[in-house]
Short mmCIF file of C-alpha atoms and ligand atoms in Angstrom, two decimals:
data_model
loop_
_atom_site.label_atom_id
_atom_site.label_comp_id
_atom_site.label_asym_id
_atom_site.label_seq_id
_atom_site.Cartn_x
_atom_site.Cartn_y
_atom_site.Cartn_z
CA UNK J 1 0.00 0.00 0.00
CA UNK J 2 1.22 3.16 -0.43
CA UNK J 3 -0.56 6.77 0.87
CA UNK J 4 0.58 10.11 -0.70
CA UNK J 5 -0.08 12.86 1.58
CA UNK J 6 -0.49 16.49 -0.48
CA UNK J 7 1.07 19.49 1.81
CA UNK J 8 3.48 18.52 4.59
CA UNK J 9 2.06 21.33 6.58
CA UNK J 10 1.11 20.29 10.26
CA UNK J 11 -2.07 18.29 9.35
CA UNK J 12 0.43 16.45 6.34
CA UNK J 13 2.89 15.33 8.93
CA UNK J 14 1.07 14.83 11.67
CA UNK J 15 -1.22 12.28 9.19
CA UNK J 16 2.26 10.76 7.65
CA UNK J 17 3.53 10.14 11.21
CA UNK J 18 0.58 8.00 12.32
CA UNK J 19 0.37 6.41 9.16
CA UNK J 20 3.92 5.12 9.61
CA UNK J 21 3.21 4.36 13.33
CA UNK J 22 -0.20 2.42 12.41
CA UNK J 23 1.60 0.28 9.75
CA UNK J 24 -0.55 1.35 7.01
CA UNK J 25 1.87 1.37 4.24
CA UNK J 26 4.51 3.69 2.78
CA UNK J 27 4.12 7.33 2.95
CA UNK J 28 5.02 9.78 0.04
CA UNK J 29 4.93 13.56 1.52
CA UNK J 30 5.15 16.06 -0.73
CA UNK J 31 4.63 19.68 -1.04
CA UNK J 32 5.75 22.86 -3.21
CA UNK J 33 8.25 23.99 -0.72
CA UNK J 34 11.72 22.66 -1.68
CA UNK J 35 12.98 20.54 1.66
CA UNK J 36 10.36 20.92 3.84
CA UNK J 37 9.04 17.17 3.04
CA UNK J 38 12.69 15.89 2.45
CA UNK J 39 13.66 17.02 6.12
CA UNK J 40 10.37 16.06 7.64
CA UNK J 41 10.61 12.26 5.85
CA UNK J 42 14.61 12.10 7.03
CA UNK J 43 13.50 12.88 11.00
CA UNK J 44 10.22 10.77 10.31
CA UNK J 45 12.71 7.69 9.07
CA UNK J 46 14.94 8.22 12.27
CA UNK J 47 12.49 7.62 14.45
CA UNK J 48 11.55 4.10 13.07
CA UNK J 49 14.45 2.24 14.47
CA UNK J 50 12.68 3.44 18.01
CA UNK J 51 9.21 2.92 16.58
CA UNK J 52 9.99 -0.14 15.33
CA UNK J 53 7.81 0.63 12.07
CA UNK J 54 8.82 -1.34 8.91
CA UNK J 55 7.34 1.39 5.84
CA UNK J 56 9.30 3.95 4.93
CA UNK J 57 8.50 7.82 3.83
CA UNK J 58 9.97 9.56 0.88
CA UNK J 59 9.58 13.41 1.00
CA UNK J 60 9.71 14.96 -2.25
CA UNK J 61 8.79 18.42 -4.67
CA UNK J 62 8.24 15.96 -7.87
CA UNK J 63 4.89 14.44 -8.96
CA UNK J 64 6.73 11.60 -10.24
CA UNK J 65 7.71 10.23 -6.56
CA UNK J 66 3.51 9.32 -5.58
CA UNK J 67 3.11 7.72 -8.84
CA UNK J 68 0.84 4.32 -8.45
CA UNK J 69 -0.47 5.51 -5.04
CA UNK J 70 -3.53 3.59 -3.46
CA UNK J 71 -5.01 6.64 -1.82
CA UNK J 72 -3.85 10.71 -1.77
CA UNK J 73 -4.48 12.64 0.91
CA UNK J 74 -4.93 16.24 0.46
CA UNK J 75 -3.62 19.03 2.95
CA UNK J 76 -2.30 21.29 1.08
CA UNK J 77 -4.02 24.43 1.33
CA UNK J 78 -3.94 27.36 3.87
CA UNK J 79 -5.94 27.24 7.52
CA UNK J 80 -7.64 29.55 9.11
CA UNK J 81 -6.17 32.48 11.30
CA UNK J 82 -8.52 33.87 14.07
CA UNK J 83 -11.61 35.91 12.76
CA UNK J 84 -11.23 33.74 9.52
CA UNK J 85 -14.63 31.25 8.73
CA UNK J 86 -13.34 27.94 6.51
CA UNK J 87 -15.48 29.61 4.01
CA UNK J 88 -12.99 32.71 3.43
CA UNK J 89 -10.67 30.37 2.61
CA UNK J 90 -12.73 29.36 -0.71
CA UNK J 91 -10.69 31.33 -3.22
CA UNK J 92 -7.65 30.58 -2.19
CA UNK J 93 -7.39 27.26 -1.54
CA UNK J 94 -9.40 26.50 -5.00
CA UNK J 95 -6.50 27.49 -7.00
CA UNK J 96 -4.35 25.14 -5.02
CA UNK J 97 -6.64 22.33 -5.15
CA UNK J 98 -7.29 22.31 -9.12
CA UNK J 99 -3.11 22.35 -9.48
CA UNK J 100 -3.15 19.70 -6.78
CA UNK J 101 -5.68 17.67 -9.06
CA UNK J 102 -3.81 18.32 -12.20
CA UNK J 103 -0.57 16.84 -10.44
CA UNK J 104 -1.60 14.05 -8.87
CA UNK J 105 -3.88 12.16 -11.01
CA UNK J 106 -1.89 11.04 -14.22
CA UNK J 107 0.27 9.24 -11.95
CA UNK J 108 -2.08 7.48 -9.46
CA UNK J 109 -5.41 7.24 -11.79
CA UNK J 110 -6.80 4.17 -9.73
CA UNK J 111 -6.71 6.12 -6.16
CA UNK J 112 -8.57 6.93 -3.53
CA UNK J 113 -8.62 10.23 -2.75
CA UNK J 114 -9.24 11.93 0.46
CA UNK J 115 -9.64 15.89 1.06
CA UNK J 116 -8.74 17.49 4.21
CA UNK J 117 -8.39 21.33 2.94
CA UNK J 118 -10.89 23.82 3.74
CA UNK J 119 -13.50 24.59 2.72
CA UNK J 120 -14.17 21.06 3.10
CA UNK J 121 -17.25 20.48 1.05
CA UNK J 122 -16.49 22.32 -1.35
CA UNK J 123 -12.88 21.03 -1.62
CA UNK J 124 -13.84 17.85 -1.77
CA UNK J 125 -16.69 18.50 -4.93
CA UNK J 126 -13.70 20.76 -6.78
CA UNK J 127 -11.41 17.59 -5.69
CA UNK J 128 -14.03 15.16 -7.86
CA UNK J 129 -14.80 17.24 -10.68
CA UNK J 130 -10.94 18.17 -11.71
CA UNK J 131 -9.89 14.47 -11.00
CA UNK J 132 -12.97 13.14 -12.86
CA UNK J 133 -12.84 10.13 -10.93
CA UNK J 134 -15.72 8.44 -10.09
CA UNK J 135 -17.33 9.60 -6.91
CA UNK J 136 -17.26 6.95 -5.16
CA UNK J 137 -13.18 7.32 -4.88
CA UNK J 138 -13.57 11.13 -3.70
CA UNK J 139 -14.26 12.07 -0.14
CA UNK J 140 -14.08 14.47 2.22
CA UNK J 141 -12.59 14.09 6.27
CA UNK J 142 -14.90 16.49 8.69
CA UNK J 143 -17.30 14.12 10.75
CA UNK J 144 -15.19 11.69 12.11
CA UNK J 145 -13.10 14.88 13.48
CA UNK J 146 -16.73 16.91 14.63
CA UNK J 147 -18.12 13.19 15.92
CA UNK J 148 -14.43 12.93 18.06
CA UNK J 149 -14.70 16.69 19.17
CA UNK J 150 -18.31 16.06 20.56
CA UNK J 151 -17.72 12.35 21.99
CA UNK J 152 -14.62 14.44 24.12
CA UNK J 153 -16.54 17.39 24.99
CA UNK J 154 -19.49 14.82 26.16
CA UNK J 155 -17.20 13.22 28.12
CA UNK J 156 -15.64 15.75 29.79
CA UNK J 157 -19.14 16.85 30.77
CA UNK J 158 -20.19 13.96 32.14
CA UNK J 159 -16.85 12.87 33.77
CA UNK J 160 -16.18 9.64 31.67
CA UNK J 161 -14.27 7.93 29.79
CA UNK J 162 -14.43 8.71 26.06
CA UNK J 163 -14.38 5.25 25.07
CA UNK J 164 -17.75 4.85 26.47
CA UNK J 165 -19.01 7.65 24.58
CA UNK J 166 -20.60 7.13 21.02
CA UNK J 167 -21.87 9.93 18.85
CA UNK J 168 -22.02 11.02 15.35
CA UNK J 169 -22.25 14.25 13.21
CA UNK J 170 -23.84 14.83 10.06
CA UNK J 171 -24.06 17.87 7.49
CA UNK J 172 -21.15 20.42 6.63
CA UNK J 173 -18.06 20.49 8.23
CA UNK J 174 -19.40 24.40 10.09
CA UNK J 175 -22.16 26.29 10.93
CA UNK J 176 -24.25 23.67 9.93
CA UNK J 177 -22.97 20.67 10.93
CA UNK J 178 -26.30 18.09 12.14
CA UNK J 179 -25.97 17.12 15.91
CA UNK J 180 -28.46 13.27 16.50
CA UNK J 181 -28.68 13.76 20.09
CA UNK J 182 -30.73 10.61 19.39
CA UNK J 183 -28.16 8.74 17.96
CA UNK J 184 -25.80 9.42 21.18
CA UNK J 185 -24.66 7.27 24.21
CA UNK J 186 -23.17 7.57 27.03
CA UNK J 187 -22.17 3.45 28.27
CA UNK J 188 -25.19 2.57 26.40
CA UNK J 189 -27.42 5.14 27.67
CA UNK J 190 -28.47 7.67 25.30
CA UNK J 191 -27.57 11.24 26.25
CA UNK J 192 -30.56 12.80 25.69
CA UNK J 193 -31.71 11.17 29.40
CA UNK J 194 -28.32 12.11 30.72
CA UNK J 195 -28.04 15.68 30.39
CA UNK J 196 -30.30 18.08 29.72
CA UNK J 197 -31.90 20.16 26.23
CA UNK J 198 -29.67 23.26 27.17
CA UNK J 199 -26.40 21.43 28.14
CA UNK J 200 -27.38 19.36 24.68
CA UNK J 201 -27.27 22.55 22.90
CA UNK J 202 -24.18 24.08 24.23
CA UNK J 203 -22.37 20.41 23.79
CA UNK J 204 -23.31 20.95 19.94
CA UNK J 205 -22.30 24.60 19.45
CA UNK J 206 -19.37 23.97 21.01
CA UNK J 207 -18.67 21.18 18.68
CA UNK J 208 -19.68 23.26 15.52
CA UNK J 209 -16.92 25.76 16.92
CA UNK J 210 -14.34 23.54 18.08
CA UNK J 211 -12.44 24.44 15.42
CA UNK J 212 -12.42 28.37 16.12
CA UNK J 213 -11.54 27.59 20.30
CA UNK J 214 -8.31 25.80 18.84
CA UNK J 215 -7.44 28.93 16.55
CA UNK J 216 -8.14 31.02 18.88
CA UNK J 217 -5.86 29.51 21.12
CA UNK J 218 -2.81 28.83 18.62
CA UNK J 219 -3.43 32.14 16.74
CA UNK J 220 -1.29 30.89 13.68
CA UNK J 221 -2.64 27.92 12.49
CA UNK J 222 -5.46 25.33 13.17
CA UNK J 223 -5.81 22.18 14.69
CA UNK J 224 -3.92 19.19 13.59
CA UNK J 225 -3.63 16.42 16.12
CA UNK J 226 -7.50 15.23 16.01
CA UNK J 227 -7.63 16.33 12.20
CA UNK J 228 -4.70 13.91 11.18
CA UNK J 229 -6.05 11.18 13.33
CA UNK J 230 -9.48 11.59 11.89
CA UNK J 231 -8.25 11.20 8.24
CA UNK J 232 -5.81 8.41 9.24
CA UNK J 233 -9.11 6.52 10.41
CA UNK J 234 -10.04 6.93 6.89
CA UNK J 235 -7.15 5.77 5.61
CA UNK J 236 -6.91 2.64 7.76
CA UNK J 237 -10.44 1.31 7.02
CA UNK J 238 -9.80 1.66 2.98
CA UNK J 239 -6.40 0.20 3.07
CA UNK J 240 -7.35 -2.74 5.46
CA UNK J 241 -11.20 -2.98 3.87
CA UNK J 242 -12.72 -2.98 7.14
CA UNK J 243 -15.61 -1.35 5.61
CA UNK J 244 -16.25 0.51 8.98
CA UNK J 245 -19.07 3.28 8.84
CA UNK J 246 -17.44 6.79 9.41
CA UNK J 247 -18.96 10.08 9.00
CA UNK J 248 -17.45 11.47 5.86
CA UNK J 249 -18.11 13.91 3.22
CA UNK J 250 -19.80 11.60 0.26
CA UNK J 251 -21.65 12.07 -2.81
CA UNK J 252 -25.24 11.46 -2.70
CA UNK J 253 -27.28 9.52 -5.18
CA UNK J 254 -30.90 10.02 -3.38
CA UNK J 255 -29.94 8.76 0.24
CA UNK J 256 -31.63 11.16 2.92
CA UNK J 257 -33.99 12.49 -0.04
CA UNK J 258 -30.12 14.48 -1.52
CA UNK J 259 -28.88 13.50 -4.33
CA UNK J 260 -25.89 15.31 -6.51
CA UNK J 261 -23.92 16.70 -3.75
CA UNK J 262 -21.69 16.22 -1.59
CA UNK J 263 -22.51 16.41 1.96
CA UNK J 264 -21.68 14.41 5.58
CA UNK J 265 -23.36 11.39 5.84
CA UNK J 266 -22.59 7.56 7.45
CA UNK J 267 -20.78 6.25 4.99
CA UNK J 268 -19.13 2.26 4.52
CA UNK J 269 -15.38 2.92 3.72
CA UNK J 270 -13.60 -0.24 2.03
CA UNK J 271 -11.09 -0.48 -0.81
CA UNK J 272 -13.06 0.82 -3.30
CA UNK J 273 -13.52 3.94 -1.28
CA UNK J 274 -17.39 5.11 -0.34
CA UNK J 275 -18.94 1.51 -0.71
CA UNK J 276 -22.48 2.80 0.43
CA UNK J 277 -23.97 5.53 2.29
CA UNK J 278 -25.69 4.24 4.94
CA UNK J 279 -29.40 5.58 5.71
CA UNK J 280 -29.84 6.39 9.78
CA UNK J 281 -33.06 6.45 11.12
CA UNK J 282 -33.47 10.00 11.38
CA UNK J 283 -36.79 11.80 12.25
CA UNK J 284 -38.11 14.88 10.43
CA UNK J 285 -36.55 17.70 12.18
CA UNK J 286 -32.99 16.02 11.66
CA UNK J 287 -33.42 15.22 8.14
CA UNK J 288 -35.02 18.44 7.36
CA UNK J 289 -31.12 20.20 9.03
CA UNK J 290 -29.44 17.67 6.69
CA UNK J 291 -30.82 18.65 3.49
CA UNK J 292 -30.92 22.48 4.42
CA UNK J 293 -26.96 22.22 5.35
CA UNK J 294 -26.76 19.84 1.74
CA UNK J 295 -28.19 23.00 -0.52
CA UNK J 296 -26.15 25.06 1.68
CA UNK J 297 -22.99 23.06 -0.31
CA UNK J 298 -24.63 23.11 -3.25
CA UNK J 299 -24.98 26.91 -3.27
CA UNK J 300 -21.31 27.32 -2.74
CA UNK J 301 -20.44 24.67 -4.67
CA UNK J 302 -22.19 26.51 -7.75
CA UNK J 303 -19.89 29.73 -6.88
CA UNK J 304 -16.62 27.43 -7.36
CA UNK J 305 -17.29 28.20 -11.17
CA UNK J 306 -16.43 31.65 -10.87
CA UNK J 307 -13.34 30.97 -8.50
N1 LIG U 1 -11.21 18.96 7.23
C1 LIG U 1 -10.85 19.29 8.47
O1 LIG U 1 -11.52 18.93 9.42
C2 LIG U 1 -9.59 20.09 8.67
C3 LIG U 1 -8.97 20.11 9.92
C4 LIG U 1 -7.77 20.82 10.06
C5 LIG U 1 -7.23 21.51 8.99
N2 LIG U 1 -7.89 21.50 7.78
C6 LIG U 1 -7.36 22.19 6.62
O2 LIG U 1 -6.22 21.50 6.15
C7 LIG U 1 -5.37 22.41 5.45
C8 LIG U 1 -3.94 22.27 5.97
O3 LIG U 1 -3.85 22.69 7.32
P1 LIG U 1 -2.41 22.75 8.03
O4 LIG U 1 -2.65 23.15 9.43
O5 LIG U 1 -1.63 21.54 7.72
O6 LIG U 1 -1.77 24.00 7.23
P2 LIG U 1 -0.21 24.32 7.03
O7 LIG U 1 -0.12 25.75 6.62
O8 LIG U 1 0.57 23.86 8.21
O9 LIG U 1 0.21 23.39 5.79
C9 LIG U 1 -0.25 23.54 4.50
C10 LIG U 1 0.84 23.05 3.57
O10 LIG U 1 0.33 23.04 2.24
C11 LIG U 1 1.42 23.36 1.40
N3 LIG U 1 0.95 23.76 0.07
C12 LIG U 1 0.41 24.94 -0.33
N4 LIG U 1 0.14 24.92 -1.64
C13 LIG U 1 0.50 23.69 -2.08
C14 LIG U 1 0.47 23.06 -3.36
N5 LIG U 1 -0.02 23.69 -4.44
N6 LIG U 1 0.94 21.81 -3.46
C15 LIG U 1 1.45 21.16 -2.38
N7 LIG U 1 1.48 21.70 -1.14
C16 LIG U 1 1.04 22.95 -1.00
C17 LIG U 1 2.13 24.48 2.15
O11 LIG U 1 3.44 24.69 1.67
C18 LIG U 1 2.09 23.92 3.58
O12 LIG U 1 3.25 23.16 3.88
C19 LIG U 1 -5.99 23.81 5.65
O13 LIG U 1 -6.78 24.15 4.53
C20 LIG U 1 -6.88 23.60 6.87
O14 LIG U 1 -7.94 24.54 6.93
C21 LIG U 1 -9.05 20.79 7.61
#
């Protein structure tokens, strides 16, 4: 197996270093700045004799390098800086994902590829429609990092463990990103009867700005830790086929009453990428959030034309 990561940025390396430590293949990082993925790969392959991991990382400028790769994971891209919404973000990191696109694909046409730059959505729709690879093989990484921020911040409410905590968000990777509060347990118990409808809320908002409270914190950057765990998740249940169901950005073909867009939904992940997007049992309220954040994408999705 072998996993191209786009940008070696902190989100790249971060992702590249658990790849390597999770056995999941060798790692190509690569990104426009000349030695920036050469040193990172060097100090990355210096720390396997104390890792003990067997794949090796090649960091590189040149296309050629990630030639025949299974799956490409994109990070190139600027992140936000405090004030910024991943929406202001749009024009700029367009450009970078079309030359990303145009780069990548002649030399790995059979991947899997999986977006991590922001805007997310709408990364992840430009990502498909330059690549012209079948949908299926395009998808975005946003709900396995909002479903990880909320099962934490549940948690730490409730004074648990977070391995007792399940929970998972649908939507846009933002503002409107859909909370199940049904669909949520605490060791079994579903939060709803655990907490109550105001602590819900505030659990969700804070989840929809997790992001921002990290920014705000680090003032030059965003988050990176949870992000490149959340896409090496991903990674992990293509390249092993364990056809786990993860919240990811997925095209829709009619599930949830959406169809043409891209948008978070359950989705089974296996070799062949999105294997099927799995229909919850949601009621109407929930489904009525999921299609309003779904034409939300498709609005801005539209605007990419003019980018
Ligand atoms: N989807 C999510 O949940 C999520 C979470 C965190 C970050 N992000 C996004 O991921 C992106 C990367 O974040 P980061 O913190 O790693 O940023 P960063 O600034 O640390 O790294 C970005 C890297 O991309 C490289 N780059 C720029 N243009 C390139 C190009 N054309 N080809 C190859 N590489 C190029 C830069 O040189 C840099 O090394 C941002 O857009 C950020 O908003 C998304």
């Amino acid at each position: 197996m072998k996993t191209t990561v786009v940008g070696s940025g902190f989100v790249g390396q971060t992702a590249a270093m658990r790849l390597l430590e999770k056995g999941l293949g060798d790692v190509v990082l690569i990104d426009i700045i000349e030695g920036k993925p050469q040193g990172l790969a060097l100090d990355l392959m210096e720390a396997a004799p104390v890792e003990g991991y067997e794949p090796t990382v090649v960091g590189t400028n040149d296309y050629t390098d990630t030639a025949g790769s299974d799956v490409v994971v994109i990070t190139a891209g600027f992140p936000r800086q405090p004030g910024m919404s991943r929406m202001d973000l749009l024009g700029k990191n367009a450009g970078i994902m079309r030359d990303v696109i145009a780069n990548v694909v002649p030399g790995s046409p059979d991947a899997i590829i999986i977006v991590v730059s922001n805007p997310l959505d709408e990364m992840t729709f430009l990502a498909a429609e330059a690549s012209g690879f079948p949908k299926q093989r395009v998808l975005g990484m946003a709900g396995v990092l909002d479903s990880a921020r909320l099962r934490y911040f549940i948690a730490e409410k409730l004074g648990v463990s977070t391995t007792g905590v399940e929970a998972m968000t649908l939507g846009s990777h933002g503002e409107a990103m859909v909370a199940l509060p049904r669909h949520a347990t605490v060791n079994g118990k579903p939060l709803p009867e655990l907490v109550d409808e105001q602590t819900l809320e505030q659990l969700f908002q804070r989840t929809r700005d997790g992001g921002a409270e990290i920014v705000a914190f680090l003032k030059t950057g965003s988050a990176y830790y949870a992000p490149s765990a959340s896409v090496v998740a991903m990674v992990e249940a293509i390249v092993k086929d364990t056809k786990a169901v993860l919240p990811v950005c997925a095209w829709t073909t009619g599930e949830y009453g959406i169809r043409d867009v891209y948008v978070g939904v359950p989705a089974k992940l296996g070799r062949g990428g999105v294997e099927e997007v799995v229909e919850l049992d949601l009621n109407d309220d929930e489904l009525a959030k999921l299609r309003e954040a779904a034409e939300g994408i498709r609005a801005k999705c539209a605007d990419l034309a003019q980018l």
